Coordinates of C-alpha atoms in Angstrom, one line a residue:
Chain A
M268 CA -1.6 -23.3 -1.8
N269 CA -3.9 -23.2 -4.8
L270 CA -3.1 -20.1 -6.8
I271 CA -6.7 -19.3 -7.7
L272 CA -7.7 -19.5 -4.0
L273 CA -4.7 -17.3 -3.1
Y274 CA -5.8 -14.8 -5.8
L275 CA -9.4 -14.8 -4.6
L276 CA -8.4 -14.3 -0.9
L277 CA -6.0 -11.5 -1.8
L278 CA -8.7 -10.0 -4.1
K279 CA -11.2 -10.1 -1.2
A280 CA -8.7 -8.0 0.8
T281 CA -7.9 -5.5 -2.0
A282 CA -11.5 -5.2 -3.2
T283 CA -12.8 -4.4 0.2
S284 CA -10.3 -1.7 1.0
F285 CA -10.2 1.9 -0.1
S286 CA -6.5 2.7 0.4
G287 CA -3.2 0.9 0.6
L288 CA -2.9 -0.5 4.1
T289 CA -6.6 -0.8 4.9
S290 CA -6.5 -4.3 3.3
L291 CA -4.0 -5.3 6.0
P292 CA -6.5 -6.6 8.6
V293 CA -8.2 -8.8 6.1
V294 CA -4.9 -10.2 4.9
R295 CA -3.8 -10.9 8.4
N296 CA -7.1 -12.5 9.3
D297 CA -7.0 -14.8 6.4
F298 CA -3.3 -15.7 6.1
V299 CA -1.9 -15.3 9.6
V300 CA -4.8 -16.1 11.9
H301 CA -7.0 -18.6 10.0
R302 CA -4.7 -20.4 7.5
Q303 CA -1.3 -19.8 9.2
L304 CA 0.4 -19.6 5.8
L305 CA 2.2 -16.4 6.9
T306 CA 3.8 -15.2 10.1
D307 CA 3.4 -11.7 11.6
R308 CA 7.1 -11.2 10.9
Q309 CA 6.6 -12.0 7.2
L310 CA 3.6 -9.7 7.0
N311 CA 5.5 -7.0 8.7
A312 CA 8.4 -7.5 6.2
A313 CA 5.9 -7.3 3.4
V314 CA 4.7 -4.0 4.7
V315 CA 8.3 -2.7 4.8
A316 CA 8.9 -4.0 1.3
G317 CA 5.8 -2.1 0.1
R318 CA 7.0 1.1 1.7
T319 CA 10.5 0.7 0.5
V320 CA 9.9 0.5 -3.2
P321 CA 8.1 3.3 -5.1
G322 CA 4.5 2.7 -6.3
P323 CA 1.2 2.2 -4.6
N324 CA 1.0 1.5 -0.8
G325 CA -1.1 -1.6 -1.4
L326 CA 1.8 -3.2 -3.3
Y327 CA 2.6 -5.2 -0.2
V328 CA 0.1 -7.9 -1.3
V329 CA 2.5 -8.9 -4.1
S330 CA 5.1 -9.5 -1.3
V331 CA 2.5 -11.5 0.7
G332 CA 1.8 -13.6 -2.4
Y333 CA 5.6 -14.2 -2.9
F334 CA 6.0 -15.3 0.8
I335 CA 3.1 -17.8 0.4
A336 CA 3.8 -19.3 -3.1
G337 CA 6.9 -17.8 -4.6
I338 CA 6.8 -16.1 -8.0
P339 CA 3.4 -17.6 -9.0
G340 CA 2.1 -16.3 -5.7
A341 CA 3.5 -12.8 -6.4
C342 CA 1.7 -12.9 -9.8
A343 CA -1.5 -13.8 -8.0
G344 CA -0.9 -10.9 -5.6
W345 CA -0.2 -8.5 -8.5
L346 CA -3.5 -9.6 -10.3
A347 CA -5.4 -9.1 -7.0
L348 CA -3.8 -5.7 -6.7
I349 CA -4.8 -4.5 -10.2
S350 CA -8.2 -6.2 -10.6
P351 CA -10.3 -3.7 -8.6
A352 CA -8.8 -0.8 -10.5
F353 CA -11.0 -1.7 -13.5
V354 CA -14.1 -1.1 -11.5
M355 CA -13.2 2.5 -12.1
I356 CA -14.4 2.4 -15.7
P357 CA -18.1 1.6 -15.2
L358 CA -18.0 4.0 -12.3
L359 CA -16.6 6.7 -14.5
R360 CA -19.1 5.9 -17.2
Y361 CA -22.3 5.4 -15.4
V362 CA -22.3 6.5 -11.8
G363 CA -19.8 9.4 -11.8
A364 CA -22.5 11.9 -11.1
R365 CA -23.6 10.0 -8.0
A366 CA -20.2 10.0 -6.3
E367 CA -20.9 13.3 -4.7
R368 CA -24.2 12.3 -3.2
P369 CA -24.1 13.0 0.5
E370 CA -25.1 9.5 1.7
I371 CA -22.4 7.9 -0.5
R372 CA -19.7 10.3 0.6
S373 CA -20.8 9.8 4.2
A374 CA -20.6 6.0 3.9
I375 CA -17.2 6.1 2.3
Q376 CA -15.9 8.5 5.0
A377 CA -17.3 6.2 7.8
L378 CA -15.8 3.2 6.2
T379 CA -12.4 4.9 6.0
L380 CA -12.6 5.8 9.7
A381 CA -13.6 2.2 10.6
A382 CA -10.6 1.1 8.5
A383 CA -8.3 3.3 10.5
G384 CA -9.4 1.5 13.7
L385 CA -8.9 -1.8 12.0
I386 CA -5.3 -0.8 11.0
A387 CA -4.6 0.1 14.6
S388 CA -6.0 -3.2 15.7
A389 CA -3.9 -5.1 13.1
T390 CA -0.7 -3.2 14.1
I391 CA -0.7 -4.4 17.7
P392 CA 0.2 -8.0 16.9
L393 CA 2.9 -6.8 14.5
A394 CA 4.2 -4.5 17.2
R395 CA 4.5 -7.4 19.6
D396 CA 6.6 -9.2 17.1
A397 CA 8.8 -6.3 16.1
L398 CA 9.3 -4.2 19.3
H399 CA 11.6 -5.9 21.7
G400 CA 13.4 -3.2 23.6
P401 CA 14.0 0.6 24.0
L402 CA 15.8 0.9 20.6
S403 CA 13.0 -0.7 18.5
I404 CA 10.4 1.3 20.4
A405 CA 12.3 4.5 19.8
I406 CA 12.6 3.6 16.1
A407 CA 8.8 3.0 15.9
A408 CA 8.1 6.3 17.7
G409 CA 10.6 8.1 15.5
S410 CA 9.1 6.8 12.3
F411 CA 5.6 7.7 13.5
L412 CA 6.7 11.3 14.2
F413 CA 8.6 11.5 10.9
M414 CA 5.5 10.3 8.9
V415 CA 3.1 12.6 10.7
F416 CA 5.2 15.8 10.9
T417 CA 7.3 15.8 7.7
E418 CA 6.6 15.6 4.0
R419 CA 9.8 13.8 3.3
D420 CA 10.0 10.5 1.5
T421 CA 9.4 7.3 3.5
L422 CA 12.6 6.0 2.0
W423 CA 14.4 8.1 4.6
I424 CA 12.6 6.2 7.4
I425 CA 13.5 2.8 5.9
G426 CA 17.1 3.7 5.3
G427 CA 17.6 5.4 8.6
S428 CA 16.0 2.6 10.6
A429 CA 18.0 0.0 8.8
L430 CA 21.2 1.9 9.5
I431 CA 20.3 2.3 13.2
G432 CA 19.5 -1.4 13.4
L433 CA 22.8 -2.3 11.6
L434 CA 24.9 -0.1 14.0
A435 CA 23.1 -1.6 17.0
G436 CA 24.0 -5.1 15.6
L437 CA 27.7 -4.0 15.1
L438 CA 28.0 -2.5 18.5
G439 CA 26.7 -5.5 20.2
Chain B
M83 CA -0.4 8.6 -33.4
Q84 CA -3.7 9.5 -31.7
H85 CA -4.0 13.3 -31.5
V86 CA -5.8 15.4 -28.9
K87 CA -7.2 17.7 -31.5
G88 CA -11.0 17.6 -31.9
R89 CA -11.7 14.9 -29.4
Y90 CA -10.1 16.3 -26.3
T91 CA -9.6 20.0 -26.9
E92 CA -13.3 20.6 -26.0
T93 CA -12.6 19.3 -22.5
S94 CA -9.1 20.5 -22.1
G95 CA -10.0 24.1 -21.7
M96 CA -6.6 25.0 -23.3
P97 CA -5.9 26.5 -26.7
E98 CA -5.3 23.8 -29.2
D99 CA -1.7 24.9 -30.0
T100 CA -0.7 24.6 -26.3
I101 CA -1.9 21.0 -26.0
A102 CA 0.9 18.4 -26.3
P103 CA 0.1 15.9 -29.1
F104 CA -1.3 12.7 -27.6
S105 CA -0.1 9.2 -28.3
L106 CA -0.7 6.1 -26.4
G107 CA 3.1 5.6 -26.3
R108 CA 3.7 9.0 -24.7
F109 CA 0.9 8.5 -22.2
T110 CA 2.3 5.0 -21.3
L111 CA 5.8 6.4 -20.8
L112 CA 4.5 9.2 -18.6
I113 CA 2.6 6.8 -16.4
L114 CA 5.6 4.5 -16.3
R115 CA 7.8 7.3 -15.1
V116 CA 5.5 8.9 -12.6
A117 CA 3.9 5.9 -11.0
N118 CA 7.2 3.9 -10.6
L119 CA 9.5 6.7 -9.5
T120 CA 7.3 8.6 -7.1
F121 CA 7.6 7.4 -3.5
G122 CA 5.0 7.9 -0.8
G123 CA 1.9 6.2 -2.4
G124 CA -1.1 7.4 -4.3
D125 CA -1.5 11.0 -3.2
P126 CA 1.9 12.2 -4.2
T127 CA 1.7 10.3 -7.5
M128 CA -1.8 11.7 -8.3
A129 CA -0.4 15.2 -7.5
V130 CA 2.4 14.7 -10.0
L131 CA 0.0 13.4 -12.6
F132 CA -2.2 16.5 -12.1
R133 CA 0.8 18.6 -13.2
E134 CA 1.7 16.3 -16.1
L135 CA -1.7 15.5 -17.5
V136 CA -3.6 18.8 -16.8
V137 CA -1.1 21.6 -16.4
S138 CA 1.8 20.6 -18.7
R139 CA 0.1 18.6 -21.4
G140 CA -3.6 19.5 -21.3
W141 CA -4.8 15.9 -21.9
L142 CA -7.3 16.2 -19.1
T143 CA -9.3 19.2 -17.8
R144 CA -9.2 20.2 -14.2
E145 CA -12.8 19.1 -13.9
R146 CA -12.2 15.7 -15.4
Y147 CA -9.2 15.2 -13.3
G148 CA -11.2 16.1 -10.2
L149 CA -13.9 13.6 -11.2
I150 CA -11.4 10.8 -11.8
Y151 CA -9.6 11.6 -8.6
S152 CA -12.9 11.5 -6.6
L153 CA -14.0 8.3 -8.2
A154 CA -10.6 6.7 -7.7
R155 CA -11.0 7.5 -4.0
A156 CA -14.4 5.8 -4.1
T157 CA -13.3 2.8 -6.0
P158 CA -12.3 -0.3 -4.0
G159 CA -8.6 -1.2 -4.1
T160 CA -5.6 0.9 -4.7
N161 CA -6.5 4.5 -5.5
I162 CA -3.6 5.3 -7.8
L163 CA -4.3 2.2 -10.0
A164 CA -8.0 3.2 -10.2
F165 CA -6.9 6.7 -11.1
C166 CA -4.6 5.4 -13.9
A167 CA -7.4 3.2 -15.2
G168 CA -9.8 6.2 -15.2
A169 CA -7.3 8.6 -16.8
G170 CA -6.3 6.0 -19.4
W171 CA -9.9 5.3 -20.2
Q172 CA -10.6 9.0 -20.5
V173 CA -7.8 9.6 -23.0
A174 CA -7.7 6.3 -25.0
R175 CA -10.6 4.1 -23.7
W176 CA -9.9 0.5 -23.0
H177 CA -6.4 0.5 -24.5
G178 CA -5.5 3.5 -22.4
A179 CA -6.9 2.0 -19.2
L180 CA -5.1 -1.3 -19.7
V181 CA -1.7 0.1 -20.5
A182 CA -1.9 2.7 -17.7
V183 CA -2.6 0.0 -15.1
L184 CA 0.1 -2.3 -16.4
A185 CA 2.6 0.5 -16.7
A186 CA 1.8 1.7 -13.2
S187 CA 2.1 -1.7 -11.5
I188 CA 4.5 -4.1 -13.3
P189 CA 7.9 -2.4 -12.6
C190 CA 7.1 -1.7 -8.9
A191 CA 5.7 -5.2 -8.5
A192 CA 9.0 -6.6 -9.9
A193 CA 10.9 -4.4 -7.5
I194 CA 8.9 -5.6 -4.5
V195 CA 9.5 -9.3 -5.5
W196 CA 13.2 -8.6 -5.6
F197 CA 13.1 -6.9 -2.2
T198 CA 11.2 -9.8 -0.7
Y199 CA 13.6 -12.3 -2.2
A200 CA 16.5 -10.3 -0.8
Y201 CA 14.8 -10.4 2.6
T202 CA 14.5 -14.2 2.5
L203 CA 18.2 -14.5 1.6
W204 CA 19.4 -12.1 4.3
R205 CA 17.4 -13.5 7.2
S206 CA 20.2 -15.9 8.1
N207 CA 22.7 -13.1 8.4
P208 CA 22.8 -11.6 11.9
L209 CA 23.9 -8.1 10.7
A210 CA 21.3 -8.1 7.9
M211 CA 18.7 -9.1 10.4
S212 CA 19.7 -6.3 12.8
A213 CA 19.1 -3.9 9.9
I214 CA 15.8 -5.6 8.9
G215 CA 14.8 -5.5 12.6
G216 CA 15.2 -1.8 12.5
T217 CA 13.0 -1.5 9.5
L218 CA 10.3 -3.8 11.0
A219 CA 10.1 -1.5 14.0
A220 CA 9.8 1.5 11.7
A221 CA 7.0 -0.3 9.9
V222 CA 5.0 -0.4 13.1
G223 CA 5.4 3.4 13.5
M224 CA 4.4 3.9 9.9
M225 CA 1.3 1.9 10.3
F226 CA 0.2 3.8 13.4
A227 CA 1.0 6.9 11.4
A228 CA -1.3 5.7 8.6
T229 CA -4.1 5.3 11.2
F230 CA -3.5 8.8 12.4
Q231 CA -3.3 10.2 8.9
L232 CA -6.5 8.5 7.8
C233 CA -8.3 10.1 10.8
R234 CA -6.8 13.6 10.7
P235 CA -8.8 15.0 7.7
R236 CA -12.1 13.9 9.3
W237 CA -11.2 15.2 12.8
K238 CA -13.0 18.5 12.5
P239 CA -15.1 20.5 14.9
G240 CA -18.6 19.0 14.9
N241 CA -17.5 15.7 13.6
R242 CA -15.1 14.6 16.2
L243 CA -17.6 12.4 18.1
R244 CA -18.5 10.6 14.9
A245 CA -14.9 10.1 13.9
A246 CA -14.0 8.9 17.4
V247 CA -16.9 6.4 17.6
L248 CA -16.1 5.0 14.1
V249 CA -12.3 4.6 14.8
A250 CA -12.8 3.2 18.3
G251 CA -15.7 1.0 17.1
G252 CA -13.5 -0.4 14.3
F253 CA -10.7 -1.0 16.7
G254 CA -12.8 -2.5 19.5
L255 CA -14.9 -4.8 17.3
S256 CA -11.7 -6.1 15.6
F257 CA -9.3 -6.3 18.5
G258 CA -11.7 -6.8 21.4
L259 CA -14.5 -8.9 19.8
H260 CA -12.4 -10.4 17.0
M261 CA -15.1 -9.5 14.4
P262 CA -13.9 -10.2 10.8
P263 CA -12.7 -7.1 9.1
I264 CA -15.2 -7.2 6.3
E265 CA -18.1 -7.2 8.8
V266 CA -16.5 -4.2 10.6
L267 CA -16.1 -2.3 7.3
G268 CA -19.7 -3.1 6.3
L269 CA -21.0 -2.0 9.7
G270 CA -18.9 1.2 9.4
A271 CA -20.5 1.9 6.0
L272 CA -24.0 1.3 7.4
V273 CA -23.3 3.7 10.3
G274 CA -22.0 6.3 7.7
L275 CA -25.3 6.0 5.7
V276 CA -27.4 7.0 8.7
W277 CA -25.0 9.2 10.7
R278 CA -23.7 11.8 8.3
P279 CA -20.9 14.3 9.0
S280 CA -22.0 17.9 9.5
E281 CA -20.2 19.3 6.4
T282 CA -22.2 17.1 4.0

């Protein structure tokens, strides 16, 4: 795939999201559904990779770029990840005072809530790919509860679920 | 070395002798350490940076930190990188913004490339795939949790109907009607402009 196009498509996803995984529906729509350059399993693995290493939650786009076009793709993903951050500077200089305007805050809140619905929608196909039996469903439920009710690091979820999967593989 | 004295003490709100001397190198090392060694995404990282930049070093005032934090939340893309760009620009203008974003993103980007490469190597190994299968199932739970956690702060008395309509609308338009995500988000923002939460 053309790297500039890859960068622009990933930039579209990162520049229209307001937190890490909210770009996921756009990425899935472009690369899994329309262009079929990525499978749901790879996208899911990219999300796991993004949650496994420290750093921003949106880092998974680097992994998406790597799956599509190797190291150059990862570079395109990294550029798409960092580019929107520089929008911050004109915002800080010129429109900082307006960030607290009620209509702007309301629009951002609404957009975030709509993004939550979009994430749930994008998770369902990934769940179909990843959940195949009682054990995987139990792992998914356990990781949900762990995330919601504890403050512990997500590395515990990744390590614990990998260990459970490994033990299940060893036992048969 | 670029010192805080004069230029930043006015905004730090701390006595000059308690402010750590500022240099771009020290600032870069701080961002490098905090952004690449803090797990859990932007919020924990920005919390650690509050302690380091405001409380421990006095390079930013609480008010300036609050403004940068709010704007980072309103900036498209990854909040923590926008925060680093804003904090860097505040303390050392364009050089600061550039090194902060690079320091916050390059090491963890290299780590994720390594992890993804390892995944492609291990996918032919049944035991490794069992372990990876466990992590993929966990990712599903984490993504549902992300949905829940995005909604929870807005799920307040007086605003629950609005929150429910927006979340259900986003889900239904995408999953049921297959509307492209950007259109769903744009529609969500438009609804937010006309239907405001009660606390604002």
